[in-house]
Amino acid sequence: GVLGTPAMVRLIRVLVHDVNGPVGITEAARMAGLTPAGTRKSMEILERLGVASRVGTGRAQKFAPREGNPYLPLFRELFMLEQRQHEDLLRELRDAVGIPEIRDAWLRDLPAETSHVLDLGVVAETRSISWIGPELRARLTNTEKRFDLIIELSVFTRADSPEIPDGAVMLWGPGANADVDRSPGVQTHAESAERSLRMARAIAE
């Protein structure tokens, strides 16, 4: 019941891994990609199951992990391992596209726990367009095998390159952030929000 739906898994991740302290419904919904109504319902289920507890009252009411629950250390370890795998994946992708002929490279969306297909877009120098696709495909083969996923590669020149989508993860070029290490419990929510804002500004520029 605790891990029975993607929504529950996302909220447990927010509670035990992403937030350093109690979190309100609105903020938890934003971080988990859920509606506030769905978040409240799921949080109440987690409270009944002994995973979450209420903190405060009224509009200031928040939810926090229920310390003492025997599953909390296991959940924390699970999401820490997930985070490490996520960081390893981004690092390998950055290594694969990090060649001088590539001007920009991005993932359309963050890798999701339910997705086994990644959409990778790159903008290459025109003179290298004939060989850059096969070269990148060869570089990405081991990553696909190691992480059990499919990488759909789209190669563009500057002339035909699309706008980089909102929410894309920059891997190479202006706005790329090589620092993907996010240790749980160290980065505050304010720091996370500030980093997201910096990334959005960099992508916009």
Short mmCIF file of C-alpha atoms in Angstrom, two decimals:
data_model
loop_
_atom_site.label_atom_id
_atom_site.label_comp_id
_atom_site.label_asym_id
_atom_site.label_seq_id
_atom_site.Cartn_x
_atom_site.Cartn_y
_atom_site.Cartn_z
CA GLY A 1 0.00 0.00 0.00
CA VAL A 2 2.81 2.43 0.81
CA LEU A 3 4.60 1.97 -2.54
CA GLY A 4 1.51 0.94 -4.48
CA THR A 5 1.22 3.94 -6.82
CA PRO A 6 3.65 6.36 -8.52
CA ALA A 7 2.06 9.23 -6.54
CA MET A 8 2.85 7.54 -3.22
CA VAL A 9 6.43 6.83 -4.30
CA ARG A 10 6.92 10.46 -5.39
CA LEU A 11 5.56 11.81 -2.11
CA ILE A 12 7.68 9.48 -0.01
CA ARG A 13 10.69 10.65 -2.03
CA VAL A 14 9.78 14.26 -1.25
CA LEU A 15 9.31 13.50 2.45
CA VAL A 16 12.39 11.39 3.15
CA HIS A 17 14.87 12.47 0.48
CA ASP A 18 14.18 15.82 -1.20
CA VAL A 19 13.11 18.00 1.75
CA ASN A 20 15.16 18.76 4.82
CA GLY A 21 12.18 19.21 7.17
CA PRO A 22 8.37 19.33 7.04
CA VAL A 23 6.67 20.25 3.76
CA GLY A 24 3.29 21.79 2.98
CA ILE A 25 0.75 20.31 0.60
CA THR A 26 1.24 22.93 -2.13
CA GLU A 27 5.01 22.60 -2.12
CA ALA A 28 4.90 18.79 -1.96
CA ALA A 29 2.48 18.76 -4.90
CA ARG A 30 4.80 20.99 -6.95
CA MET A 31 7.87 18.89 -6.16
CA ALA A 32 6.09 15.59 -6.87
CA GLY A 33 4.31 16.81 -10.01
CA LEU A 34 0.86 16.12 -8.55
CA THR A 35 -2.30 18.13 -7.92
CA PRO A 36 -2.78 19.61 -4.44
CA ALA A 37 -5.99 17.60 -3.99
CA GLY A 38 -4.27 14.35 -4.95
CA THR A 39 -1.31 15.21 -2.76
CA ARG A 40 -3.50 15.83 0.29
CA LYS A 41 -5.34 12.55 -0.22
CA SER A 42 -2.10 10.59 -0.60
CA MET A 43 -0.49 12.33 2.38
CA GLU A 44 -3.46 11.39 4.53
CA ILE A 45 -3.07 7.77 3.42
CA LEU A 46 0.65 7.91 4.29
CA GLU A 47 -0.31 9.33 7.68
CA ARG A 48 -2.73 6.45 8.32
CA LEU A 49 -0.04 3.97 7.27
CA GLY A 50 2.39 5.49 9.76
CA VAL A 51 4.85 6.90 7.22
CA ALA A 52 3.97 10.60 7.60
CA SER A 53 2.84 12.76 10.48
CA ARG A 54 1.19 16.19 10.63
CA VAL A 55 3.12 19.19 11.90
CA GLY A 56 1.34 22.39 12.90
CA THR A 57 -2.31 23.32 12.45
CA GLY A 58 -4.55 25.25 10.06
CA ARG A 59 -2.94 26.85 7.03
CA ALA A 60 0.50 26.28 8.51
CA GLN A 61 -0.05 22.53 8.67
CA LYS A 62 2.66 20.45 7.05
CA PHE A 63 3.65 16.81 6.77
CA ALA A 64 6.92 15.22 7.81
CA PRO A 65 8.32 11.68 7.90
CA ARG A 66 7.18 9.84 11.04
CA GLU A 67 10.45 9.19 12.80
CA GLY A 68 10.62 5.77 14.39
CA ASN A 69 8.89 4.08 11.48
CA PRO A 70 11.07 1.02 10.75
CA TYR A 71 10.78 1.52 6.97
CA LEU A 72 12.18 5.06 6.90
CA PRO A 73 15.86 4.00 6.77
CA LEU A 74 15.03 1.63 3.91
CA PHE A 75 13.17 4.37 2.02
CA ARG A 76 16.09 6.76 2.49
CA GLU A 77 18.53 4.16 1.21
CA LEU A 78 16.27 3.39 -1.77
CA PHE A 79 16.05 7.02 -2.87
CA MET A 80 19.74 7.62 -2.21
CA LEU A 81 20.57 4.74 -4.56
CA GLU A 82 18.09 6.13 -7.09
CA GLN A 83 19.77 9.55 -6.85
CA ARG A 84 23.20 8.02 -7.41
CA GLN A 85 21.95 6.16 -10.46
CA HIS A 86 20.41 9.39 -11.78
CA GLU A 87 23.72 11.23 -11.29
CA ASP A 88 25.68 8.41 -12.94
CA LEU A 89 23.33 8.49 -15.94
CA LEU A 90 23.68 12.26 -16.43
CA ARG A 91 27.44 12.02 -16.01
CA GLU A 92 27.70 9.32 -18.69
CA LEU A 93 25.48 11.30 -21.05
CA ARG A 94 27.60 14.43 -20.55
CA ASP A 95 30.76 12.42 -21.25
CA ALA A 96 29.19 11.02 -24.44
CA VAL A 97 28.19 14.41 -25.90
CA GLY A 98 31.19 16.35 -24.58
CA ILE A 99 33.08 16.74 -27.86
CA PRO A 100 34.06 19.96 -29.63
CA GLU A 101 31.73 19.41 -32.59
CA ILE A 102 28.66 19.50 -30.33
CA ARG A 103 27.37 23.01 -29.60
CA ASP A 104 24.37 22.08 -27.41
CA ALA A 105 22.93 18.86 -26.00
CA TRP A 106 19.87 18.35 -23.85
CA LEU A 107 17.39 15.83 -22.56
CA ARG A 108 13.79 16.76 -23.28
CA ASP A 109 12.72 15.66 -19.78
CA LEU A 110 14.36 14.45 -16.62
CA PRO A 111 14.64 10.67 -16.54
CA ALA A 112 11.50 9.40 -14.79
CA GLU A 113 11.19 6.25 -12.77
CA THR A 114 8.49 4.94 -15.12
CA SER A 115 10.23 5.82 -18.39
CA HIS A 116 12.71 3.71 -20.29
CA VAL A 117 13.03 6.10 -23.26
CA LEU A 118 15.14 9.27 -23.20
CA ASP A 119 14.84 11.93 -25.90
CA LEU A 120 18.31 13.39 -26.49
CA GLY A 121 18.75 16.38 -28.78
CA VAL A 122 22.08 17.76 -29.99
CA VAL A 123 23.14 20.67 -32.19
CA ALA A 124 26.31 19.91 -34.12
CA GLU A 125 28.62 21.83 -36.41
CA THR A 126 27.46 21.58 -40.02
CA ARG A 127 30.76 20.12 -41.21
CA SER A 128 30.41 17.19 -38.79
CA ILE A 129 26.74 16.42 -39.39
CA SER A 130 27.51 13.41 -41.63
CA TRP A 131 29.39 11.45 -38.96
CA ILE A 132 28.26 12.86 -35.61
CA GLY A 133 25.09 10.74 -35.41
CA PRO A 134 26.85 7.36 -35.77
CA GLU A 135 29.62 8.53 -33.42
CA LEU A 136 27.16 9.49 -30.69
CA ARG A 137 25.16 6.31 -31.23
CA ALA A 138 28.32 4.26 -30.64
CA ARG A 139 29.15 6.29 -27.52
CA LEU A 140 25.63 5.81 -26.10
CA THR A 141 25.32 2.05 -26.63
CA ASN A 142 26.94 1.05 -23.33
CA THR A 143 24.85 3.61 -21.44
CA GLU A 144 21.66 2.12 -22.88
CA LYS A 145 22.74 -1.36 -21.79
CA ARG A 146 23.90 -0.33 -18.33
CA PHE A 147 20.74 1.61 -17.46
CA ASP A 148 18.31 -0.60 -19.42
CA LEU A 149 16.84 2.23 -21.47
CA ILE A 150 16.50 3.47 -25.02
CA ILE A 151 18.01 6.80 -26.07
CA GLU A 152 16.28 8.42 -29.02
CA LEU A 153 18.84 10.71 -30.64
CA SER A 154 17.97 13.76 -32.75
CA VAL A 155 20.86 15.64 -34.42
CA PHE A 156 20.37 19.19 -35.71
CA THR A 157 22.46 21.89 -37.31
CA ARG A 158 22.24 25.43 -36.01
CA ALA A 159 19.99 26.30 -38.95
CA ASP A 160 17.35 23.66 -38.21
CA SER A 161 17.69 23.32 -34.45
CA PRO A 162 14.43 23.67 -32.49
CA GLU A 163 13.95 25.74 -29.37
CA ILE A 164 15.18 23.86 -26.33
CA PRO A 165 12.02 22.77 -24.47
CA ASP A 166 11.03 24.20 -21.11
CA GLY A 167 12.18 21.84 -18.38
CA ALA A 168 14.92 20.33 -20.53
CA VAL A 169 18.10 19.13 -18.84
CA MET A 170 21.14 20.77 -20.42
CA LEU A 171 24.00 18.33 -20.86
CA TRP A 172 26.42 20.40 -22.95
CA GLY A 173 26.75 23.99 -24.09
CA PRO A 174 25.51 27.26 -22.53
CA GLY A 175 23.45 26.55 -19.44
CA ALA A 176 24.89 23.08 -18.89
CA ASN A 177 25.54 22.34 -15.23
CA ALA A 178 28.25 19.75 -14.69
CA ASP A 179 27.62 19.60 -10.95
CA VAL A 180 24.90 16.96 -10.56
CA ASP A 181 25.81 15.85 -7.06
CA ARG A 182 22.86 16.43 -4.72
CA SER A 183 23.43 14.90 -1.33
CA PRO A 184 20.20 14.38 0.64
CA GLY A 185 19.80 16.44 3.76
CA VAL A 186 22.46 18.96 2.73
CA GLN A 187 20.69 21.11 0.18
CA THR A 188 17.80 23.11 1.60
CA HIS A 189 14.59 23.70 -0.31
CA ALA A 190 15.57 27.34 -0.81
CA GLU A 191 18.87 26.24 -2.34
CA SER A 192 17.04 23.79 -4.59
CA ALA A 193 14.62 26.48 -5.74
CA GLU A 194 17.48 28.90 -6.36
CA ARG A 195 19.35 26.31 -8.41
CA SER A 196 16.23 25.62 -10.47
CA LEU A 197 15.85 29.35 -11.10
CA ARG A 198 19.49 29.67 -12.17
CA MET A 199 19.08 26.73 -14.55
CA ALA A 200 15.90 28.24 -16.03
CA ARG A 201 17.63 31.57 -16.58
CA ALA A 202 20.62 29.87 -18.18
CA ILE A 203 18.38 27.93 -20.56
CA ALA A 204 16.47 31.11 -21.42
CA GLU A 205 19.73 32.94 -22.18
#
